[in-house]
Each structure stands twice: as C-alpha cells, then as structure tokens.
Amino acid sequence: MKAEEVISRYKNGERDFRKENLRGQSFQGKDLSGADFSEADIRGANFKNATLTGTKFCKAKAGLQKRWTIVLLLVSWIVSGLSGIVSLLGGAVVALIFDNDLESQVFGWIGLVILIVVYSVILRQGLGAGGAIASVIASASAIVIAIVFSIPIPVASAIPVASVIASATIIAIATIIATAIATAIATIITSATIIATAVVGAFRLSGPVDIAVAIAVGLVLVLLGAYLGWRALKGDPRDAWIRNIAIAFAATGGTSFYNANLTDADFTGATLKSTNLREANLTCTCWRNTIKLDRARPGKTILADTAVRELLITGNGYNTNYSNANLRGANLKGAKLKRANLKLADISEATLEEANLEWANLTEAQAVGTDFTHAYLTGACLEAWNIDSTTTLTNIDCQYVFLLEKPNPQGSRERRPHDPDRVFQPGDFEKLYKKIMNTVQILLRNGVNREAFRQAFQKIMAEYPEITHDSIQAIENKGNDVLLTLEVPEATDKGNVEKQFLQVYEVRLKAEKKIAFLEGREEAITHHIQDLKEIAIASNSNHSSNPIVNFTNTAKAESDMSDNSRNFNIDNLDIDQSRANNPNNFNVFNDNARQVNTNNFTSEQKQSLAEAAAEIQQLLNQLSQTNPTTTNKEKMTVVGEVIDQIETNPTLKNKVINALKAGGLEAFKEAIDHPLVNILMATIEGWREV
C-alpha cells in the first residue's frame, strides 16, 4: 500500500491498517494519531516528525528492508575480509620468531609480547581506554627492546599494534551488524582470506612452520575480535562505543521514528531491530514484549539505559535497583516492582496503573503527574517523595506506609497509621495524601515573629481570597523552628505561596530588628540626657567647680561608644556659667550649637548634599503619607523602610555617604525638613565611617 492511499483513507476516518505492507513508505510529518498498524510491515518506513499519539504498532515488523540488509551484509563481509588481512600481517610478524635471521627473530618476539600485552589490556579495559593504553605500552615495549638490542625498528614493527586494534574493532563491528548466518559467513571469508594471503605471501616466509604460525595467530586475532564484538553486542559498558557505532550504522535505511510524537503509542510484541528512535517523545509508550529493542537506536531517550529498557520490555523489576533512574513518562502499567529501589528516581508523568509497589523504596522520588491508579503500595517508603495535585492516587490498595527510609533514634520509621494494629480502610490513603497534596508547609527559622507573621499572612489572603484563617492546619514546633502547614486550593501554585509569604515575613523581620535597635538607641539617648540634667542640678549646690567642664572628657569618650548621632562635643558649645547652673535653661543641644557654616563647601559638595537631601525628603514624605507616625514604634517603622530603600539603591546610598562626609551630620540634617529627620540621622550617622 502506498503512503498516499494510507493518508487518504486516514483523512476519511479510517484507522485500520493492520497487516498492510508499508515497506519503504514515507509518512514524514504526518498526523496518524490513533491509527492501527498492528502486524503491519513497516520496514524502512519513514515516520520522522510524525504525530503518532495513541497509534498502535502491536506485532509490527520494523527495521531494514531486504535490499538494505544485503548491502550491509556485503559491507560486513568486505570489512571482515580486510580484518583478516590485517590480522594475518600481525601473525606474519610473530612468525618471524622462526626466521634464521637474528634481527627478524627479535622483531618476532617483540610482536608476540605486544600482542599478549595489548590483548590482555583490551580484554580487561575494553577497546576504548584499554586500547589506547595498550597501544602506548606496546609501542614503548617495542622501542625499549629495540634499543636494548641496538636494532633499528623497521615499519613492520608497528604492524602488531595496528593489527590487534584494527582487527578487533573491525570484526566486532562486523559481528554486530551481521545476523547469525552473516557472522558465520564473515568468519569463513576472513579465514579464507587469511589462508589465501598466507599462500600468496609464502615466499616471504622461511617455511611451512612460519606459514602455519601466521595463519594460527591471524585466526586467533579473528576469534578474539569476534569475542569482543559479541561482548559489545551484549551491552558490556567497556565496549559500548563499538556497539553504538554498529547500531547506528545498522539503523541506516531502517524504520525511522526520529523526533516523532509517540505519546501513548503501543509497540507490544513489535520487532524493532535497526529502528531509529532518537529525539522521539516516548511518554507512556508501551514496549511490552518487544523483540530486539536492544538493537534499536535510542539516542538519549529512557531506552538508552539497559536496566530501564529491560523493565519496559518485561515489566518485571522485582527487588531491582533503579535509584536515580530516569523513568520519566515510562509506561509501567501492571509492572512488578515489589521491593524495588526507586530512591531519587524520576517517575514523573509515568503510568504505574495497577503496578505492584509493595515495600518499594520511593524516598525522594519525583512523582509529579504520575498515575498510581489502583497501584499496590502496602509497606512502601514515601519519605520526602514529591507529588502534587496532578498525581493520581485513585483506588490505591494500601494497608500502611512508612515515612522514613531508616529508623529514627527512637527506632521508628514513622508508620502510617501510627497504631501498628490498624490499617488504612479503602479510600483512606487517597484522603490522607489528597490533604497533604493541597497543603503548603513553610518552615520559619528560630521561632515566630507575631507581627511579621500577621503581615505575611494578610498578604497571602489578599493574593489568594480562598485562603483564610481557617486554612491554617497546624503550627508545630520543630526544635528551635516552627513549621506552618497551610491548606490551599487544588490549582494553587504552592511554590509561589511559600515565596510570597517568606518575602513579606523576612522583610518585616528585618524591620523589627531595626526597630528594636532604634528603640534601644532612643532609650540610651534619653538616659544620657537625664544624666546631664542631674549633673546640672547638682551644680547648683556647688559653685566652686563647673560640672559641665568636668564632664567634657567623659562626654567625649562616651560619644565614641554610644550617641554619635547627636554630634555631642562640649568644647564647641557656647554655654555660659549662669545657663549651666540653671536647670530650667539647660539645653546642651542649643540652637547655636546646631548652626553649621557651609561657606567653605565647594559647589560640587553643596550640589551632592542637596540632591541626597531632596531624595531622602521625598522618601520620608511618601512613606509618612501611607504609614501612621503617631507612636515611636510607628515612626521607627517608617524610618526602617527608608533605610531599606536607601540600602537597595547603591547610587542613593553613595550620595548620602558623600553628603555626610562632605557636609557633616548637622548640615545634612538641616537640609531635610521632616519630623523624623532626627531618628533617621541617628541611624545613618555611622555611614560616615564606610
């Protein structure tokens, strides 16, 4: 059947194309969703970029067409023959051991040693790194031996190394490409080539012994190369690169599903040798009982993992380790995963309907969007597994689960239900985890700040009207921390709820710390002024000494440690004795002391001070209009917000620091007309030292 006919029938609503001959047909980029190609011959068909959602390929035959198979067989035979010639060259070098010439004998022994060393390393390390290491060792050995015997190294000395690696690689690839019959034929051709080459080149060897040795060594190399090919074919990781090259070569001209959408497609029982599945969307694709799926070209899909591929084919993962495995979107319907280790595995969007997960380890497994409908979960460990509202937990068959992989210090694995004599009743598991899925847990470090909590929760209620005070499910102590459990609507972005709550909470927490700091400074300033007044009052009873003058040094020392914000300096104050002795007139911070002469400022400094003061003035005005400033706490809250905005604006902060350094605190204060300027200056005075 031609592709055009299939597409035409499909457009007319026909979906049944079972047992049709579609060899070599092109359906590139076509939408054939829901069609049935069961038992169809799709060898060599092109489904590149096609949409095949829900399409059936049960027992379909994919892979190479006969003409492509013949071409590849011919290539494998040719390659096999070439490998025989190369292997014979290596054997011929070894046969020089029996030559009458001493120099030839040395080269023969060198070749034998190299062959032994190289193949020993290759058999242990593989043809990748092992081959490279072996080559270096072999070459170095040849050079050392040659130097010891003072014999020049001819070109022929490099033949053993080249013959080993070349013959092993070529025959391994030929073995993978060929079928069982082709492999046998290739081996016969290789052997015949060795014998024929030996006969043709017999005149170069000294006798029948040399020829026999050359043939024997050549056959050994062929057989060892065939073994390496077989080992690579079985998936040995040491020779994975050979297998990948051979499969890629063999898939040339085969059935192509490159970049096709195979979501929910069904390949049950299909033959998939030499099939290209690179970049395909394999979400929930069924691979149960497929044939030669290991010979398909998987690219970077989940089929590239041997263990995962076997699980998808057989459905049996009993007591198997799949930790950290990529099973995203895997179709594991009815899979036997009892006691399987799925710790840290990604099973998101996977189908585990009716799967047996009893006593499985799902610790930290990613299960977002996973379908567990009617799965068996009794005894499973669900510690920190990741589920959400898209995870399906309908009709779960479960008596109890554990929330800890390993027992805690009390020996408990946190069984649910807690009572060891109780089990979940039908529907209990779904209710329990449905409730958990619709909650957000927020950890508040080092206890709860009531005001910060109030503001953060008000923000959440404003953003999400469905969330109310009744949404708080629990507030639990976790050591020094507090865990808030909040119920949210099903479709809520839980990550965004947590983010918004913590943003407001932490900002307010920072402001509270600044308020406490400012309140402490204000209290210290009040006590300091009270002490000065008491000193002034005490001076009335003793005129022989001036308490203000005596207090000068103390004030200077204290100014460095406590109240620099007042710019307190007795030496610069114009206070006469009579005013000092009169407590009613006492005012250390009089107007004369506040006057600052700015005549010596440069125009640039004046401009910088004015700009900074204007911006601060604007911030204070804006925040005072939107926030109350009646109590001291409210005033300090506004000042704290101003400080936050300055610190988050590096340009403005630099202006303020430069203004403080250039004009001094008093000049900057005089340039700002706002009731909160004194509190603000007391806070930022220390910036002059930055």
XYZ file of C-alpha atoms in Angstrom:
690
model
C 0.000 0.000 0.000
C 1.234 3.461 -0.898
C 1.619 6.182 1.716
C -0.769 8.443 -0.224
C -3.519 5.836 -0.001
C -2.992 5.402 3.734
C -3.159 9.158 4.327
C -6.254 9.479 2.143
C -8.058 6.686 3.984
C -6.986 8.164 7.313
C -8.445 11.557 6.390
C -11.708 9.817 5.509
C -11.889 8.469 9.036
C -10.402 5.010 8.524
C -7.937 3.951 11.209
C -7.425 0.246 10.488
C -4.198 -0.541 8.577
C -3.429 -3.869 10.175
C -1.204 -6.342 8.289
C -0.603 -3.838 5.484
C 2.656 -3.827 3.524
C 4.116 -0.345 4.096
C 7.788 -1.092 3.417
C 9.781 1.982 2.456
C 6.763 4.340 2.606
C 7.195 7.904 3.869
C 4.831 9.412 6.428
C 7.193 12.198 7.403
C 5.468 14.985 9.343
C 2.011 13.393 9.008
C -0.619 13.122 11.744
C -1.661 9.473 12.119
C -2.849 9.621 15.725
C -4.995 6.695 16.775
C -4.279 4.622 13.662
C -3.782 0.867 13.954
C -0.683 -0.552 12.218
C -0.699 -3.822 14.160
C 1.164 -6.642 12.380
C 1.982 -4.276 9.501
C 5.302 -4.483 7.663
C 6.876 -1.065 8.277
C 10.472 -1.979 7.478
C 12.249 1.037 6.039
C 9.195 3.281 6.601
C 9.833 6.919 7.453
C 7.785 8.365 10.352
C 10.180 11.247 11.002
C 8.478 14.191 12.799
C 5.114 12.395 12.560
C 2.371 12.693 15.183
C 1.547 9.168 16.338
C -0.292 9.773 19.606
C -2.108 6.604 20.647
C -1.090 4.801 17.447
C -0.847 1.007 17.612
C 2.154 -0.905 16.232
C 1.451 -4.197 18.028
C 3.481 -7.035 16.476
C 4.529 -4.724 13.634
C 7.781 -5.544 11.864
C 10.207 -2.609 11.752
C 13.837 -2.426 10.690
C 15.699 -2.847 7.388
C 14.269 -3.750 4.022
C 15.837 -6.745 2.310
C 17.890 -4.692 -0.127
C 19.428 -2.709 2.709
C 20.127 -5.923 4.598
C 22.000 -7.304 1.579
C 24.026 -4.101 1.240
C 25.022 -4.175 4.892
C 25.914 -7.861 4.690
C 28.178 -7.224 1.720
C 29.838 -4.381 3.576
C 30.312 -6.586 6.649
C 31.872 -9.351 4.521
C 34.252 -6.909 2.853
C 35.206 -5.424 6.184
C 35.632 -8.898 7.618
C 37.986 -9.832 4.781
C 40.060 -6.697 5.350
C 40.292 -7.512 9.014
C 41.594 -10.954 8.072
C 44.405 -9.396 6.038
C 45.324 -7.069 8.893
C 45.240 -9.959 11.361
C 47.486 -12.031 9.071
C 50.033 -9.210 8.982
C 50.176 -9.357 12.757
C 50.579 -13.137 12.565
C 53.334 -12.785 9.966
C 55.326 -10.551 12.290
C 55.034 -13.111 15.089
C 56.094 -15.869 12.664
C 59.445 -14.123 12.297
C 60.387 -15.876 15.552
C 61.237 -18.920 13.445
C 63.306 -16.960 10.943
C 67.038 -17.711 10.722
C 67.946 -14.042 10.928
C 68.541 -12.777 14.491
C 67.063 -9.367 13.751
C 63.863 -10.959 12.398
C 63.613 -13.181 15.454
C 63.834 -10.141 17.738
C 61.038 -8.458 15.805
C 59.006 -11.657 16.038
C 59.370 -11.788 19.817
C 58.549 -8.080 20.058
C 55.369 -8.729 18.065
C 54.386 -11.653 20.314
C 54.963 -9.663 23.516
C 52.999 -6.747 22.134
C 50.086 -8.989 21.134
C 49.949 -10.536 24.596
C 50.168 -7.174 26.390
C 47.692 -5.416 24.118
C 45.049 -8.137 24.225
C 45.423 -8.570 27.975
C 44.717 -4.865 28.494
C 41.915 -4.772 25.909
C 40.147 -7.782 27.393
C 40.232 -6.131 30.814
C 39.669 -2.472 29.898
C 37.831 -2.696 26.591
C 38.738 -1.257 23.217
C 38.286 2.328 24.374
C 40.702 3.459 27.049
C 42.185 -0.022 27.197
C 43.119 0.026 23.540
C 44.832 3.379 23.853
C 46.746 2.296 26.954
C 47.694 -0.956 25.312
C 48.966 0.843 22.229
C 51.223 3.077 24.293
C 52.539 0.118 26.295
C 53.122 -1.903 23.150
C 54.916 0.878 21.313
C 57.064 1.680 24.341
C 57.914 -2.004 24.748
C 58.976 -2.296 21.119
C 61.198 0.778 21.373
C 62.808 -0.343 24.641
C 63.528 -3.834 23.343
C 64.918 -2.453 20.113
C 67.177 -0.033 21.971
C 68.447 -2.772 24.300
C 69.379 -4.957 21.330
C 70.657 -1.943 19.348
C 68.448 -2.958 16.415
C 66.812 -0.349 14.151
C 62.973 -0.523 14.118
C 61.529 -1.022 10.640
C 57.987 -0.032 9.690
C 56.882 -3.650 10.162
C 57.312 -3.359 13.950
C 54.171 -1.203 14.157
C 52.069 -3.888 12.461
C 51.211 -5.943 15.589
C 49.672 -2.968 17.409
C 47.739 -1.836 14.348
C 46.604 -5.376 13.553
C 45.297 -6.015 17.062
C 43.252 -2.849 17.401
C 42.110 -2.747 13.773
C 41.116 -6.398 13.549
C 39.346 -6.384 16.901
C 37.406 -3.222 16.099
C 36.518 -4.194 12.529
C 35.421 -7.733 13.379
C 33.479 -6.508 16.409
C 31.535 -4.071 14.235
C 31.026 -6.717 11.556
C 29.740 -9.130 14.183
C 27.191 -6.609 15.465
C 25.977 -5.610 12.012
C 25.596 -9.125 10.650
C 22.908 -11.649 11.513
C 23.876 -15.077 12.873
C 24.240 -16.506 9.372
C 26.130 -13.466 8.156
C 28.525 -13.751 11.075
C 29.322 -17.332 10.175
C 29.832 -16.376 6.526
C 32.016 -13.429 7.563
C 34.167 -15.707 9.695
C 34.572 -18.159 6.779
C 35.546 -15.327 4.421
C 38.007 -13.978 6.977
C 39.600 -17.390 7.442
C 39.786 -17.943 3.700
C 41.376 -14.534 3.253
C 43.990 -15.332 5.874
C 44.870 -18.643 4.246
C 44.914 -17.174 0.738
C 47.073 -14.269 1.811
C 49.423 -16.623 3.579
C 49.752 -18.799 0.495
C 50.364 -15.791 -1.758
C 52.967 -14.384 0.563
C 54.546 -17.703 1.439
C 57.685 -16.910 -0.496
C 58.390 -14.177 2.067
C 58.301 -16.651 4.924
C 61.016 -19.199 5.521
C 58.901 -22.360 5.580
C 55.657 -24.158 6.354
C 56.117 -23.557 10.093
C 56.147 -19.802 9.532
C 53.012 -20.013 7.387
C 51.221 -22.163 9.959
C 52.144 -19.759 12.764
C 50.976 -16.767 10.740
C 47.637 -18.451 9.967
C 47.176 -19.567 13.577
C 47.894 -16.107 15.006
C 45.631 -14.495 12.403
C 42.755 -16.836 13.291
C 43.293 -16.150 16.985
C 43.032 -12.416 16.306
C 39.851 -13.000 14.302
C 38.295 -15.067 17.073
C 39.286 -12.563 19.769
C 37.853 -9.749 17.653
C 34.647 -11.742 17.238
C 34.519 -12.231 21.017
C 34.890 -8.507 21.608
C 32.098 -7.889 19.112
C 29.866 -10.388 20.891
C 30.713 -8.776 24.241
C 29.832 -5.331 22.927
C 26.607 -6.712 21.475
C 25.594 -7.952 24.934
C 25.918 -4.434 26.275
C 29.272 -4.584 28.037
C 29.983 -0.955 29.056
C 33.694 -1.388 28.296
C 32.924 -1.638 24.579
C 29.764 0.479 24.445
C 31.179 2.813 21.790
C 31.639 -0.112 19.367
C 28.043 -1.175 19.926
C 26.757 2.372 19.410
C 28.681 2.754 16.143
C 27.494 -0.599 14.851
C 23.822 0.035 15.786
C 23.917 3.499 14.222
C 25.389 2.019 11.042
C 22.873 -0.850 11.011
C 19.934 1.575 11.520
C 20.804 3.360 8.260
C 17.883 2.703 5.966
C 15.793 1.178 8.770
C 12.429 2.354 10.128
C 12.722 5.908 11.412
C 10.705 7.467 14.229
C 13.156 10.359 14.581
C 11.544 13.229 16.538
C 8.114 11.580 16.250
C 5.438 12.044 18.905
C 4.826 8.524 20.205
C 2.846 9.500 23.310
C 0.641 6.554 24.375
C 1.724 4.574 21.301
C 1.656 0.779 21.640
C 4.538 -1.394 20.342
C 3.562 -4.566 22.211
C 5.271 -7.537 20.572
C 6.761 -5.432 17.748
C 10.143 -6.254 16.149
C 12.279 -3.106 16.356
C 15.763 -4.070 15.217
C 17.562 -1.271 13.270
C 14.904 1.306 14.212
C 15.754 4.967 14.795
C 14.047 6.338 17.941
C 16.266 9.354 18.572
C 14.602 12.537 19.876
C 11.187 10.827 19.890
C 8.578 11.665 22.558
C 8.129 8.342 24.357
C 5.730 9.464 27.112
C 3.665 6.461 28.226
C 4.730 4.471 25.153
C 4.201 0.741 25.657
C 7.219 -1.506 24.892
C 5.957 -4.693 26.492
C 7.377 -7.890 24.952
C 9.053 -6.077 22.051
C 11.668 -8.005 20.074
C 15.264 -6.816 19.587
C 14.575 -3.390 21.084
C 18.200 -3.501 22.253
C 19.244 -3.310 18.570
C 17.253 -0.081 18.035
C 18.939 3.333 18.103
C 17.586 5.024 21.276
C 19.595 8.261 21.329
C 19.157 9.966 24.720
C 15.687 8.592 25.453
C 14.940 6.452 28.513
C 15.591 3.384 26.331
C 19.334 4.122 26.417
C 19.517 2.718 29.975
C 19.791 -1.077 29.746
C 18.055 -1.725 33.082
C 15.192 0.630 32.247
C 14.814 -0.877 28.787
C 14.570 -4.390 30.223
C 11.974 -3.213 32.746
C 9.871 -1.661 29.993
C 10.062 -4.849 27.915
C 9.440 -7.412 30.655
C 7.536 -5.363 33.244
C 9.451 -7.223 35.941
C 11.579 -5.141 38.317
C 11.196 -7.216 41.471
C 13.846 -6.297 44.063
C 15.844 -4.379 41.434
C 17.811 -1.180 41.992
C 16.513 1.768 39.934
C 17.863 4.512 42.199
C 18.408 7.792 40.341
C 16.965 6.175 37.196
C 15.221 8.233 34.535
C 11.760 6.700 34.198
C 10.036 9.921 33.275
C 6.948 9.195 31.216
C 7.557 5.420 31.336
C 4.647 3.069 30.723
C 4.830 0.694 33.693
C 1.207 -0.357 33.806
C 0.963 -3.555 35.821
C 4.722 -3.665 36.400
C 6.083 -5.911 39.143
C 8.130 -3.545 41.285
C 7.756 -5.164 44.673
C 10.759 -4.253 46.885
C 12.267 -2.237 44.028
C 14.570 0.650 44.952
C 13.242 3.806 43.280
C 15.050 6.232 45.565
C 15.607 9.582 43.814
C 14.156 8.097 40.613
C 12.245 10.356 38.243
C 8.864 8.715 37.617
C 7.053 11.952 36.798
C 4.281 11.587 34.201
C 4.784 7.810 34.281
C 1.924 5.307 34.184
C 2.025 2.978 37.200
C -1.574 1.901 36.984
C -2.105 -1.428 38.770
C 1.656 -1.657 39.413
C 2.824 -3.664 42.404
C 4.926 -1.290 44.544
C 4.621 -3.142 47.833
C 7.646 -2.468 50.062
C 9.205 -0.372 47.305
C 11.525 2.484 48.291
C 10.152 5.758 46.876
C 12.320 8.035 49.016
C 12.686 11.444 47.311
C 11.182 10.051 44.106
C 9.782 12.623 41.681
C 6.160 11.643 41.084
C 4.562 14.800 39.712
C 1.835 13.896 37.236
C 2.293 10.155 37.875
C -0.720 7.837 37.585
C -0.910 5.403 40.541
C -4.492 4.311 39.856
C -5.158 1.018 41.678
C -1.451 0.580 42.455
C -0.382 -1.586 45.406
C 1.614 0.421 47.960
C 1.469 -1.540 51.217
C 4.764 -1.183 53.117
C 6.206 1.343 50.655
C 8.555 4.061 51.933
C 7.314 7.512 50.904
C 9.897 9.703 52.636
C 10.019 13.148 51.003
C 8.535 11.914 47.721
C 7.357 14.744 45.500
C 3.694 14.686 44.488
C 1.187 17.387 43.627
C -2.410 17.830 42.508
C -1.606 16.239 39.129
C -0.564 12.966 40.793
C -3.367 10.392 40.526
C -3.955 8.315 43.681
C -7.354 6.845 42.848
C -8.312 3.477 44.374
C -4.863 2.864 45.888
C -4.595 -0.556 47.527
C -2.573 0.125 50.673
C -2.728 -1.024 54.295
C 0.123 1.089 55.678
C 3.197 3.057 54.569
C 6.408 4.356 56.149
C 7.583 7.977 56.083
C 11.228 7.265 56.947
C 13.679 5.130 54.991
C 15.759 4.398 58.086
C 14.597 4.242 61.728
C 14.968 7.420 63.793
C 16.804 7.411 67.173
C 13.660 6.018 68.762
C 13.681 3.110 66.304
C 10.573 4.269 64.449
C 10.148 4.560 60.678
C 7.018 6.715 61.177
C 4.437 4.167 60.180
C 1.049 5.433 58.980
C -1.376 4.705 60.548
C 0.605 5.165 63.769
C -1.158 2.313 65.553
C 0.586 -0.919 64.436
C -2.706 -2.772 64.856
C -4.576 -0.515 62.443
C -4.535 -0.397 58.635
C -5.931 2.002 56.072
C -9.522 1.380 55.117
C -10.479 1.677 51.406
C -10.089 5.292 50.372
C -8.100 6.345 53.471
C -4.776 6.586 51.658
C -6.205 8.853 48.967
C -7.864 11.093 51.562
C -4.666 11.360 53.602
C -2.417 12.287 50.687
C -5.059 14.377 48.945
C -4.978 16.537 52.044
C -1.183 16.605 52.030
C -1.082 17.459 48.326
C -3.288 20.502 48.921
C -1.135 21.958 51.664
C 1.921 24.190 51.790
C 4.463 23.693 54.543
C 6.565 26.730 55.432
C 9.468 26.469 57.873
C 10.051 29.585 59.994
C 13.542 29.615 61.428
C 14.172 30.429 65.090
C 10.546 30.756 66.133
C 7.699 33.042 65.007
C 7.625 36.827 64.966
C 3.958 37.691 65.504
C 3.911 40.998 63.635
C 5.865 39.607 60.689
C 3.560 36.570 60.592
C 0.468 38.777 60.643
C 1.633 40.947 57.763
C 2.794 37.961 55.667
C -0.490 36.117 56.158
C -2.506 39.214 55.284
C -0.510 39.445 52.050
C -1.314 35.810 51.192
C -5.033 36.288 51.945
C -5.075 39.366 49.708
C -3.414 37.473 46.840
C -5.470 34.277 47.313
C -9.029 35.070 48.530
C -9.740 31.336 49.017
C -7.114 31.234 51.789
C -8.459 32.339 55.176
C -7.516 31.953 58.822
C -9.311 28.610 58.755
C -6.765 27.434 56.167
C -4.105 27.103 58.871
C -3.955 23.369 59.535
C -1.126 23.264 62.048
C 1.668 25.296 63.636
C 4.214 22.852 65.064
C 7.479 23.262 66.926
C 10.412 21.646 65.136
C 13.252 22.170 67.590
C 14.044 25.884 67.513
C 11.995 26.327 64.340
C 8.268 26.402 63.622
C 6.508 24.540 60.788
C 3.394 26.186 59.360
C 1.013 23.875 57.458
C -1.422 25.817 55.287
C -4.269 24.330 53.247
C -4.555 25.801 49.753
C -6.937 25.298 46.805
C -6.075 22.437 44.455
C -4.847 24.505 41.498
C -2.763 26.897 43.619
C 0.894 27.442 42.785
C 2.285 26.253 46.120
C 5.793 27.415 45.336
C 4.528 30.954 44.751
C 2.531 30.926 48.026
C 5.640 29.982 50.013
C 7.766 32.531 48.160
C 5.366 35.433 48.749
C 4.837 34.560 52.396
C 8.559 34.396 53.162
C 9.322 37.584 51.230
C 6.932 39.647 53.369
C 7.845 37.791 56.556
C 11.586 38.255 56.171
C 11.315 41.941 55.217
C 9.163 42.610 58.261
C 11.501 40.558 60.435
C 14.416 42.704 59.308
C 12.395 45.860 60.053
C 11.549 44.569 63.533
C 15.236 44.105 64.268
C 15.934 47.690 63.194
C 13.038 48.958 65.317
C 14.441 47.153 68.345
C 17.861 48.658 67.614
C 16.441 52.182 67.277
C 14.346 51.814 70.427
C 17.484 50.826 72.275
C 19.321 53.879 70.926
C 16.440 56.176 71.882
C 16.385 54.784 75.403
C 20.149 55.261 75.700
C 19.864 58.866 74.469
C 17.064 59.576 76.971
C 19.122 58.205 79.847
C 22.152 60.182 78.684
C 20.259 63.477 78.655
C 18.751 62.692 82.049
C 22.228 62.125 83.445
C 23.347 65.518 82.124
C 20.372 67.210 83.730
C 21.146 65.589 87.043
C 24.729 66.844 86.774
C 23.448 70.354 86.068
C 21.090 70.223 89.051
C 23.911 69.030 91.270
C 25.979 72.035 90.196
C 23.562 74.385 91.992
C 24.845 73.123 95.346
C 28.496 73.546 94.460
C 29.639 76.697 92.569
C 33.293 76.090 93.231
C 33.585 73.724 90.344
C 31.999 73.685 86.895
C 30.271 70.297 86.357
C 29.926 70.920 82.642
C 33.667 71.461 82.246
C 34.390 68.422 84.406
C 32.065 66.370 82.274
C 33.790 67.261 78.984
C 36.203 64.339 78.869
C 33.513 61.858 79.866
C 31.218 63.101 77.125
C 33.983 62.812 74.538
C 34.747 59.211 75.495
C 31.101 58.209 75.545
C 30.446 59.863 72.204
C 32.720 57.284 70.509
C 30.808 54.366 72.013
C 27.167 55.415 72.252
C 25.481 58.539 70.927
C 27.467 59.844 67.971
C 24.148 60.667 66.327
C 23.885 63.833 68.480
C 27.339 65.069 67.427
C 27.878 65.886 71.072
C 31.054 67.954 71.803
C 31.151 70.139 74.878
C 34.235 72.094 73.666
C 32.272 73.512 70.730
C 29.206 74.579 72.734
C 28.627 78.231 73.719
C 27.296 77.700 77.264
C 27.831 80.314 79.965
C 28.059 79.509 83.644
C 24.716 81.011 84.547
C 22.841 78.915 81.993
C 24.734 75.836 83.105
C 23.756 76.401 86.695
C 20.077 76.912 85.821
C 18.390 73.567 85.106
C 15.375 75.294 83.590
C 17.586 76.895 80.966
C 19.714 73.781 80.476
C 19.904 72.779 76.841
C 23.106 71.160 75.771
C 21.875 70.938 72.195
C 21.051 74.660 71.786
C 20.405 76.408 68.525
C 23.856 77.978 68.439
C 25.421 74.517 68.574
C 23.288 73.429 65.599
C 24.479 76.180 63.316
C 26.921 74.872 60.738
C 28.898 77.076 58.435
C 28.747 75.800 54.861
C 30.607 78.679 53.262
C 33.716 76.548 52.888
C 31.896 73.841 50.874
C 32.652 73.531 47.181
C 29.784 73.924 44.720
C 30.048 70.210 43.903
C 29.725 69.238 47.571
C 26.759 71.557 48.035
C 25.050 70.059 44.987
C 25.676 66.485 46.193
C 24.307 67.291 49.640
C 21.234 68.996 48.176
C 20.472 66.106 45.814
C 20.784 63.487 48.538
C 18.675 65.542 50.952
C 15.967 66.030 48.304
C 15.690 62.317 47.622
C 15.575 61.470 51.331
C 12.953 64.185 51.835
C 10.819 62.636 49.094
C 11.097 59.139 50.600
C 10.116 60.401 54.064
C 7.121 62.295 52.678
C 5.885 59.324 50.657
C 6.159 56.811 53.472
C 4.683 59.190 56.056
C 1.582 59.597 53.893
C 0.979 55.850 53.594
C 2.028 54.809 57.107
C 0.986 56.121 60.561
C 3.633 58.000 62.561
C 1.849 58.580 65.861
C 3.776 56.319 68.205
C 7.528 55.926 68.476
C 7.260 52.393 67.113
C 5.375 53.627 64.039
C 7.923 56.377 63.458
C 10.767 53.901 63.649
C 8.960 51.596 61.246
C 8.833 54.363 58.633
C 12.498 55.178 59.205
C 13.336 51.493 58.836
C 11.551 51.410 55.456
C 13.534 54.473 54.337
C 16.793 52.777 55.356
C 15.810 49.643 53.411
C 15.122 51.654 50.259
C 18.406 53.537 50.574
C 20.382 50.306 51.048
C 18.782 48.731 47.995
C 19.734 51.751 45.902
C 23.577 51.859 45.732
C 23.576 55.203 43.884
C 21.468 56.934 46.536
C 23.449 55.351 49.366
C 26.716 56.675 47.892
C 25.181 60.155 47.664
C 24.171 60.009 51.334
C 27.615 58.808 52.428
C 29.353 61.524 50.390
C 26.992 64.162 51.793
C 27.720 63.020 55.354
C 31.464 63.084 54.766
C 31.446 66.419 52.972
C 28.924 68.436 54.978
C 28.693 66.633 58.242
C 25.650 65.271 60.010
C 24.227 68.625 61.103
C 24.384 70.174 57.638
C 22.645 67.142 56.133
C 20.006 67.236 58.876
C 19.319 70.964 58.344
C 18.763 70.309 54.628
C 15.873 67.905 55.365
C 12.596 69.330 56.639
C 10.745 66.424 58.245
C 9.767 65.467 61.827
C 11.519 62.106 61.535
C 14.863 63.529 60.465
C 16.437 63.166 63.931
C 15.637 59.443 64.128
C 16.894 58.948 60.582
C 20.177 60.773 61.252
C 20.748 58.752 64.403
C 20.539 55.619 62.261
C 22.733 56.586 59.311
C 25.400 58.533 61.164
C 27.702 55.515 61.199
C 27.800 55.529 57.389
C 30.372 58.313 57.543
C 32.931 55.687 58.551
C 32.254 53.499 55.477
